[in-house]
mmCIF file of C-alpha atoms in Angstrom:
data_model
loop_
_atom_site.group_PDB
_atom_site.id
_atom_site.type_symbol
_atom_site.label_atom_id
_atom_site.label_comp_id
_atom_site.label_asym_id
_atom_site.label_seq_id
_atom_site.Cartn_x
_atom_site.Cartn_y
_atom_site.Cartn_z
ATOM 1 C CA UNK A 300 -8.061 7.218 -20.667
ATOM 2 C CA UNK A 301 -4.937 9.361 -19.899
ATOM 3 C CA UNK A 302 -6.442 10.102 -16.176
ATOM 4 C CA UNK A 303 -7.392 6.721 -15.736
ATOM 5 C CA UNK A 304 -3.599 5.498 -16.624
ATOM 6 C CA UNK A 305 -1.910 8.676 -14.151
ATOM 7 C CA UNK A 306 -4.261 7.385 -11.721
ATOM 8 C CA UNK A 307 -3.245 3.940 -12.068
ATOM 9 C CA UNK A 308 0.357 4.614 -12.180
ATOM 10 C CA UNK A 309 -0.081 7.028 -9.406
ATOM 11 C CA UNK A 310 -1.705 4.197 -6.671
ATOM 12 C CA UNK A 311 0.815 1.703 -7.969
ATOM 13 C CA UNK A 312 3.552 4.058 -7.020
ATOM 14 C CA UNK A 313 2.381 4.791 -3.776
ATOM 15 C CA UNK A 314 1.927 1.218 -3.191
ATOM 16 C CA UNK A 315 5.384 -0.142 -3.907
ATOM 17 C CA UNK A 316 6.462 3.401 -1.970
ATOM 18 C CA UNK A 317 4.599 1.872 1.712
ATOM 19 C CA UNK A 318 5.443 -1.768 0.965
ATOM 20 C CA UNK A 319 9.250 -1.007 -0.022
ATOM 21 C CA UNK A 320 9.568 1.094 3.048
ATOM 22 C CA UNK A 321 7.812 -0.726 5.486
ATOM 23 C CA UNK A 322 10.396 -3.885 4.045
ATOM 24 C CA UNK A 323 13.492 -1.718 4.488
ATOM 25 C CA UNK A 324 12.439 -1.100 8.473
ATOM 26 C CA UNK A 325 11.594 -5.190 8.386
ATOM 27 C CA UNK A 326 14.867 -5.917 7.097
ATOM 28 C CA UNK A 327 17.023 -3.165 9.265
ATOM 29 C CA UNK A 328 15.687 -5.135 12.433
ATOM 30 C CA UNK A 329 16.051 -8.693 11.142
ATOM 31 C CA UNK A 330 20.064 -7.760 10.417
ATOM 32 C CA UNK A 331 20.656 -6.228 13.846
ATOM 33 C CA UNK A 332 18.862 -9.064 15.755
ATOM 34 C CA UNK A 333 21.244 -11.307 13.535
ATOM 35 C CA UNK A 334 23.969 -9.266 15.012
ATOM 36 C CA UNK A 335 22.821 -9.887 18.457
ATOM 37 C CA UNK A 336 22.483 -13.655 17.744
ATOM 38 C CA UNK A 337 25.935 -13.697 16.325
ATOM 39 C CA UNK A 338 27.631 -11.896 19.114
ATOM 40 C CA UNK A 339 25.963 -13.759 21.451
ATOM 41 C CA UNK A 340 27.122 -17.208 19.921
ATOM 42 C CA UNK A 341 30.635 -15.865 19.830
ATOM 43 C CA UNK A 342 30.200 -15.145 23.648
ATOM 44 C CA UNK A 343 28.435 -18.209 24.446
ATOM 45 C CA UNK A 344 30.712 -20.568 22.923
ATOM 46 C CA UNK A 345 34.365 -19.646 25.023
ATOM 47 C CA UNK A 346 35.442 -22.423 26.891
ATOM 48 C CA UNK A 347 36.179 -21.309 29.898
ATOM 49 C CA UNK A 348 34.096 -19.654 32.721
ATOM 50 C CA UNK A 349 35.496 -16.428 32.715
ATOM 51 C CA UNK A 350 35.356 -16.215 29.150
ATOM 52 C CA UNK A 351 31.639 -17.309 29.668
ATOM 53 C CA UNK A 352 30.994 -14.586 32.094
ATOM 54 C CA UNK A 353 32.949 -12.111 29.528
ATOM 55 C CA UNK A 354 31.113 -13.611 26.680
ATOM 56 C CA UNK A 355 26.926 -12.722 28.486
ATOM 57 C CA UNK A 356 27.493 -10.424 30.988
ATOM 58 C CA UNK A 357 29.958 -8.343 29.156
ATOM 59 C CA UNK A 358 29.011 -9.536 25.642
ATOM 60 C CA UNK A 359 28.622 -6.191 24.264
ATOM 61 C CA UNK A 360 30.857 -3.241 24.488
ATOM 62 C CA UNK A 361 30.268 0.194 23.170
ATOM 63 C CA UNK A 362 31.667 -0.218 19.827
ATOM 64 C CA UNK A 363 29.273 -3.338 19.355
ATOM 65 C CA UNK A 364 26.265 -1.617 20.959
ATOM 66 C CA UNK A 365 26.933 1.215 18.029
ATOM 67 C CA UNK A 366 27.100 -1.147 15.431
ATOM 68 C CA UNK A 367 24.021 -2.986 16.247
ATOM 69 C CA UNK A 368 21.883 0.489 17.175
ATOM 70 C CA UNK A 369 23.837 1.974 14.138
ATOM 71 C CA UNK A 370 23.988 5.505 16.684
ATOM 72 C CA UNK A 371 27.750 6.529 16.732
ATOM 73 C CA UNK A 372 26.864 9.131 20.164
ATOM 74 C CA UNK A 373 26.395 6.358 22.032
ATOM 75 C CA UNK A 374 30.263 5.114 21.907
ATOM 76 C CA UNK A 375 30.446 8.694 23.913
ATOM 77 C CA UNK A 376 27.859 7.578 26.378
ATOM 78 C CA UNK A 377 28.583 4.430 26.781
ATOM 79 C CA UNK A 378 31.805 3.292 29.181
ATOM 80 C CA UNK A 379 30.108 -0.111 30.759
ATOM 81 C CA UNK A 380 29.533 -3.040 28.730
ATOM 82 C CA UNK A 381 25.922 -3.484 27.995
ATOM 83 C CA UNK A 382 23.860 -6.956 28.336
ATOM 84 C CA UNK A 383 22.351 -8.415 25.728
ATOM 85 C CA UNK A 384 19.066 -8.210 26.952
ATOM 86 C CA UNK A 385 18.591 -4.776 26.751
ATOM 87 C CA UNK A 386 19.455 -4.527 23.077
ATOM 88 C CA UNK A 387 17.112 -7.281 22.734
ATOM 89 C CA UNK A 388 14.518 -5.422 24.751
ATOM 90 C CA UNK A 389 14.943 -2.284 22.992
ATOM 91 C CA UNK A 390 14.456 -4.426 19.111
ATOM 92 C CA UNK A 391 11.454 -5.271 20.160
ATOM 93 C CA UNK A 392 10.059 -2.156 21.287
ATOM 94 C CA UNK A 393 10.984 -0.528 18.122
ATOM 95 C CA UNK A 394 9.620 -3.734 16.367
ATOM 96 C CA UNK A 395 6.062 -2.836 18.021
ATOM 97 C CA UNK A 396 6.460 0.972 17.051
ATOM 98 C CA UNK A 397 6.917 -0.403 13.292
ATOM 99 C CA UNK A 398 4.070 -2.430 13.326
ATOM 100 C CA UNK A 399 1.853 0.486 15.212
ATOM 101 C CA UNK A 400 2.777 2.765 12.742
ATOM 102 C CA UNK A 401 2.825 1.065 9.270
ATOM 103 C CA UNK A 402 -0.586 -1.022 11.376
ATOM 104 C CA UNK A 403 -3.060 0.385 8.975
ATOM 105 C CA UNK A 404 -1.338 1.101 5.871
ATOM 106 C CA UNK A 405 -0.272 -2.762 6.029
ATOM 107 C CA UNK A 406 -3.814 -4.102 6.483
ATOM 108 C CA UNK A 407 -5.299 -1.993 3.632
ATOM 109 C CA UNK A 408 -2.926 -3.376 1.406
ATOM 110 C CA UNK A 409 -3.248 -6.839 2.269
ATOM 111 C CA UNK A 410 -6.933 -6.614 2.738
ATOM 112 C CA UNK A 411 -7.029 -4.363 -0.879
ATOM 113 C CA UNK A 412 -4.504 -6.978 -2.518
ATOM 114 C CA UNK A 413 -6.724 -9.962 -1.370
ATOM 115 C CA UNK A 414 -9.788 -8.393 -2.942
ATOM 116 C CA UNK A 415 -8.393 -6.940 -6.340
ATOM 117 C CA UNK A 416 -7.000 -10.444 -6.532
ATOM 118 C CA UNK A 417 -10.203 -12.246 -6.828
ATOM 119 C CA UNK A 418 -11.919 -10.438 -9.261
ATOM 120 C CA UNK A 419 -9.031 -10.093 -10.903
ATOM 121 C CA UNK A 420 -8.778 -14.072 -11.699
ATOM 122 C CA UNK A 421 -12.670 -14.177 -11.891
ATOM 123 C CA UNK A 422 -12.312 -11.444 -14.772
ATOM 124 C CA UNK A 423 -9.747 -13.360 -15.861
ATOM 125 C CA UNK A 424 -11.827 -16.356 -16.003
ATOM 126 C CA UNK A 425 -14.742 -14.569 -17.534
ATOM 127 C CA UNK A 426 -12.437 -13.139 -20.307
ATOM 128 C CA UNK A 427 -11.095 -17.151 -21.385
ATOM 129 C CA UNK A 428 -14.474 -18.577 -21.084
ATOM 130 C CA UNK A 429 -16.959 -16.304 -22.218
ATOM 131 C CA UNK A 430 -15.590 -13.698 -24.125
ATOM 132 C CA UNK A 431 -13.532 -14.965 -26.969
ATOM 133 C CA UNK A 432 -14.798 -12.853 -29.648
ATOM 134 C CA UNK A 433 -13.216 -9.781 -28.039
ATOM 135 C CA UNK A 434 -10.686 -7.637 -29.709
ATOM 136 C CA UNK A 435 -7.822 -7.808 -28.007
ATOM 137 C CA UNK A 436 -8.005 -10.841 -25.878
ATOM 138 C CA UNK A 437 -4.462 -11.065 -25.800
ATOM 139 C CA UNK A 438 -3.459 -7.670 -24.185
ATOM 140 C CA UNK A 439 -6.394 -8.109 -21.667
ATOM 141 C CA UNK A 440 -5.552 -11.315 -20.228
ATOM 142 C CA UNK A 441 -1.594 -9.963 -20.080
ATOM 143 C CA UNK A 442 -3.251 -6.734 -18.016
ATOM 144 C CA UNK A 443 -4.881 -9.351 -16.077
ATOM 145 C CA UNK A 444 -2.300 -11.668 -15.203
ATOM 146 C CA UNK A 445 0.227 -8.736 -14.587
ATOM 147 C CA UNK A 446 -1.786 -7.212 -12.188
ATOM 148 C CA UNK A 447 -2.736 -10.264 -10.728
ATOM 149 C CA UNK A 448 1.091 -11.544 -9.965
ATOM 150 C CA UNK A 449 1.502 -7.825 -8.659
ATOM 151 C CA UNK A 450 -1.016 -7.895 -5.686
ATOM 152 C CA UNK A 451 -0.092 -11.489 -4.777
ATOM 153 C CA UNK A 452 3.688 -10.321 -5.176
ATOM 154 C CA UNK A 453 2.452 -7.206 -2.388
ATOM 155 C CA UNK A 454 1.153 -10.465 -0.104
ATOM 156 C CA UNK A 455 3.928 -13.195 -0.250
ATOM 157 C CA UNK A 456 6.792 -10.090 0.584
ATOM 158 C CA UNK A 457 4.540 -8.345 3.147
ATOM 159 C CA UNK A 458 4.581 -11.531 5.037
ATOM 160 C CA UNK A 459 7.737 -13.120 3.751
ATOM 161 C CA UNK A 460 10.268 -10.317 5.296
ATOM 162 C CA UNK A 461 8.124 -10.248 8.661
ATOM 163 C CA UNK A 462 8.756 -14.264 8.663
ATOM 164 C CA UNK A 463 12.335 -13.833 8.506
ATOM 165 C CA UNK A 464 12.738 -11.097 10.458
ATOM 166 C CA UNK A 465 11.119 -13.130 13.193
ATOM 167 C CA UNK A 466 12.533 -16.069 12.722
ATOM 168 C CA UNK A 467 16.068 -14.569 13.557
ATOM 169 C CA UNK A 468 14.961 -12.831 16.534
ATOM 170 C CA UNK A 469 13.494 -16.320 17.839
ATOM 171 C CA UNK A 470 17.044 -17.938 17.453
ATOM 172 C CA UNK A 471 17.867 -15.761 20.383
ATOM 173 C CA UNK A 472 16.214 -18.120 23.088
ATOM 174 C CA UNK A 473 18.061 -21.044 21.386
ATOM 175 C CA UNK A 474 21.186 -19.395 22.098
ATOM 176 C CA UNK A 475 20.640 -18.359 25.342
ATOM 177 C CA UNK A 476 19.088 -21.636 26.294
ATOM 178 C CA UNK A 477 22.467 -23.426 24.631
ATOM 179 C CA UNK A 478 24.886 -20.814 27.089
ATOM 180 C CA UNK A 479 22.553 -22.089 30.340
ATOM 181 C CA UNK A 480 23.177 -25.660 29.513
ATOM 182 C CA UNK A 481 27.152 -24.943 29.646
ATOM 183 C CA UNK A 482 27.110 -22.152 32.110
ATOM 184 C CA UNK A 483 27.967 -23.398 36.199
ATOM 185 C CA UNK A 484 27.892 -20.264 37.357
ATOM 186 C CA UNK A 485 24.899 -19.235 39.632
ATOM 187 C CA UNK A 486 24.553 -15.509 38.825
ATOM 188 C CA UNK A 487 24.804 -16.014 35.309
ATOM 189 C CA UNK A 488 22.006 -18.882 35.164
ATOM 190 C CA UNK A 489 19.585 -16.660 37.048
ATOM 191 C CA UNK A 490 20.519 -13.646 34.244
ATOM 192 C CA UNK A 491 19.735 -15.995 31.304
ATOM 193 C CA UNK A 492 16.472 -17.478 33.179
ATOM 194 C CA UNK A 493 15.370 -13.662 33.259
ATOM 195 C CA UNK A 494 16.845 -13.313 29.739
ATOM 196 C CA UNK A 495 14.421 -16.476 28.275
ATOM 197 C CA UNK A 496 11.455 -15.140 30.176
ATOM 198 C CA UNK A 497 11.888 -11.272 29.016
ATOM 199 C CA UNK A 498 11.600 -12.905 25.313
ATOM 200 C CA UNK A 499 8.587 -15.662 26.723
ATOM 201 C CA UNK A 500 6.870 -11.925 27.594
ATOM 202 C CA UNK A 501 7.507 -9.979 24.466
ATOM 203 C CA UNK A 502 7.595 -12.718 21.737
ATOM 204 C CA UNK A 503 9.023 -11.396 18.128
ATOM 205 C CA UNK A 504 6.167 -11.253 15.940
ATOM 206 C CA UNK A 505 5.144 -8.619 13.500
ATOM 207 C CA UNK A 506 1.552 -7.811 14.202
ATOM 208 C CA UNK A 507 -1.249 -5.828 12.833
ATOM 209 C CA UNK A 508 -4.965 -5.355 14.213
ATOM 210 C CA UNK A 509 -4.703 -8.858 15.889
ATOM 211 C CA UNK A 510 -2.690 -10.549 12.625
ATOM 212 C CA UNK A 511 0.424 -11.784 13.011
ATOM 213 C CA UNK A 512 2.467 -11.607 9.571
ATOM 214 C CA UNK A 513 4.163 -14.838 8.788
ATOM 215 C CA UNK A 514 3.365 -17.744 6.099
ATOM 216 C CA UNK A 515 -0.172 -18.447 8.048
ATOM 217 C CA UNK A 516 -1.598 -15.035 7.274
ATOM 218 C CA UNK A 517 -0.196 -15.640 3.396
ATOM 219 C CA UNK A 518 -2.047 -18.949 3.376
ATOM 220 C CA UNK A 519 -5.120 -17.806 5.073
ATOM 221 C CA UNK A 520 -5.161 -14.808 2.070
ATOM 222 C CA UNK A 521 -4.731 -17.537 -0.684
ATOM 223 C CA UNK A 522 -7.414 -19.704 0.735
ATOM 224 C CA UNK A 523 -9.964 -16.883 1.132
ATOM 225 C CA UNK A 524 -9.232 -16.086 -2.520
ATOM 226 C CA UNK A 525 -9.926 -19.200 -3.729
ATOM 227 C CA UNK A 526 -13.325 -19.516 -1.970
ATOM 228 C CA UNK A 527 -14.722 -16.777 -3.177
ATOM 229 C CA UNK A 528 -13.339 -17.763 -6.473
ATOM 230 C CA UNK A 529 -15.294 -21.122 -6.370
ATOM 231 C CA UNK A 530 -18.179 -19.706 -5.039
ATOM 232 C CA UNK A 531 -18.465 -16.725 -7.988
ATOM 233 C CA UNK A 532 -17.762 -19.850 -10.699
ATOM 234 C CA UNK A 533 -20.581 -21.577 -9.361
ATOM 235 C CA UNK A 534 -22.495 -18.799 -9.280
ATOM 236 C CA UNK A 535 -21.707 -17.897 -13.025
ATOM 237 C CA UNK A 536 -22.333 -21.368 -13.851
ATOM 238 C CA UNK A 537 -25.768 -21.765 -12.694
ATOM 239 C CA UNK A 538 -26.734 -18.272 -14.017
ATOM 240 C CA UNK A 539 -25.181 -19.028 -17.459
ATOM 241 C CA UNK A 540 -27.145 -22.956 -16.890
ATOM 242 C CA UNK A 541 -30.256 -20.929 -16.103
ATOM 243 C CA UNK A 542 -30.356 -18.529 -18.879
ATOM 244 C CA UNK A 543 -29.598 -21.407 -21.204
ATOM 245 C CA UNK A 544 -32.935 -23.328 -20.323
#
């Protein structure tokens, strides 16, 4: 019983170790494409011209480069102003190195979390229907629905931070598509139009063996759960039916 329970405790804590830090990375790229989206509003919405020129093609100087990369060297390195586009260029590409390297580790607990989840509630269902007379019904069907709320808990964040996260890096092309509708000038319009189809190219989406994380994956998980959770009561109802007759 005591190895079972360090055991438990032990693949728990790993667990809410990968999900936690995979969530932290999620989060650390949402807030600086937020920051990108922000500056480039405050750019975008001078009245003038100039300003408008200042405001895209200058947007970013070092000290706002630093605070969106969050690397203090490169206010040494850096003496031009730097255009959007290649922060934006360079989120993404660490966005794809995130998802490449937390790739597996994020699909075994999703795929693990969808599984434990169904027997879980089928146990669950077993233990209210046809096991009354057990001891401790009580602290079983507390186990149960803790550890239940847990792995769905693992699924709705998993997918819940990657929504955000690319939800705010999609506001970009609004912005940029805002600044083309006010912008006369001829250089800049061909710099957003190469802007809007660098993020057409390399869309924001957090991805993993073909599955992009957002609110359709979390639905697509709920629904498989309850399928095989209707087919295993149906099943347990016709072989409870047939051992009755």
């Amino acid at each position: 019983m005591i190895s079972m329970i360090i055991a438990q405790i032990c693949s728990i804590s790993i667990n809410v170790i990968i999900i936690s830090e995979f969530s932290i990375f999620v989060r650390c790229i949402q807030i600086r494409f937020k920051l990108v989206n922000k500056l480039l509003s405050e750019g975008g919405t001078m009245s003038t011209v100039e300003k408008m020129k200042l405001g895209f093609s200058g947007l970013f100087a070092a000290e706002d480069y630093t605070k969106i990369t969050g690397n203090k060297q490169c206010q040494k390195i850096i003496s031009i102003k730097v255009l959007p586009k290649h922060i934006h260029l360079e989120l993404c590409r660490i966005l794809r190195t995130l998802c490449t390297s937390f790739g597996i580790q994020v699909t075994i607990e999703i795929g693990t979390s969808v599984i434990y989840t169904t027997g879980l509630l089928y146990h669950l269902y077993v233990q209210l229907f046809y096991q009354r007379q057990s001891k401790h019904p009580l602290d079983q069907v507390h186990f149960l629905v803790s550890s239940i709320i847990f792995h769905i808990l693992k699924i709705v964040l998993i997918n819940g931070v990657c929504k955000h996260a690319a939800s705010e890096g999609k506001k970009t092309i609004e912005i940029i598509r805002q600044i083309y509708g006010c912008c006369q000038d001829t250089n800049i319009r061909e710099e957003i139009q190469q802007f809007d189809l660098q993020i057409s190219q390399s869309p924001v989406e957090f991805f993993t063996f073909g599955l992009t994380l957002n609110y359709q994956l979390l639905t697509s998980c709920l629904t498989t759960v309850t399928t095989y959770m209707v087919i295993m009561i149906q099943m347990s109802i016709s072989l409870e039916s047939s051992k009755n007759s």
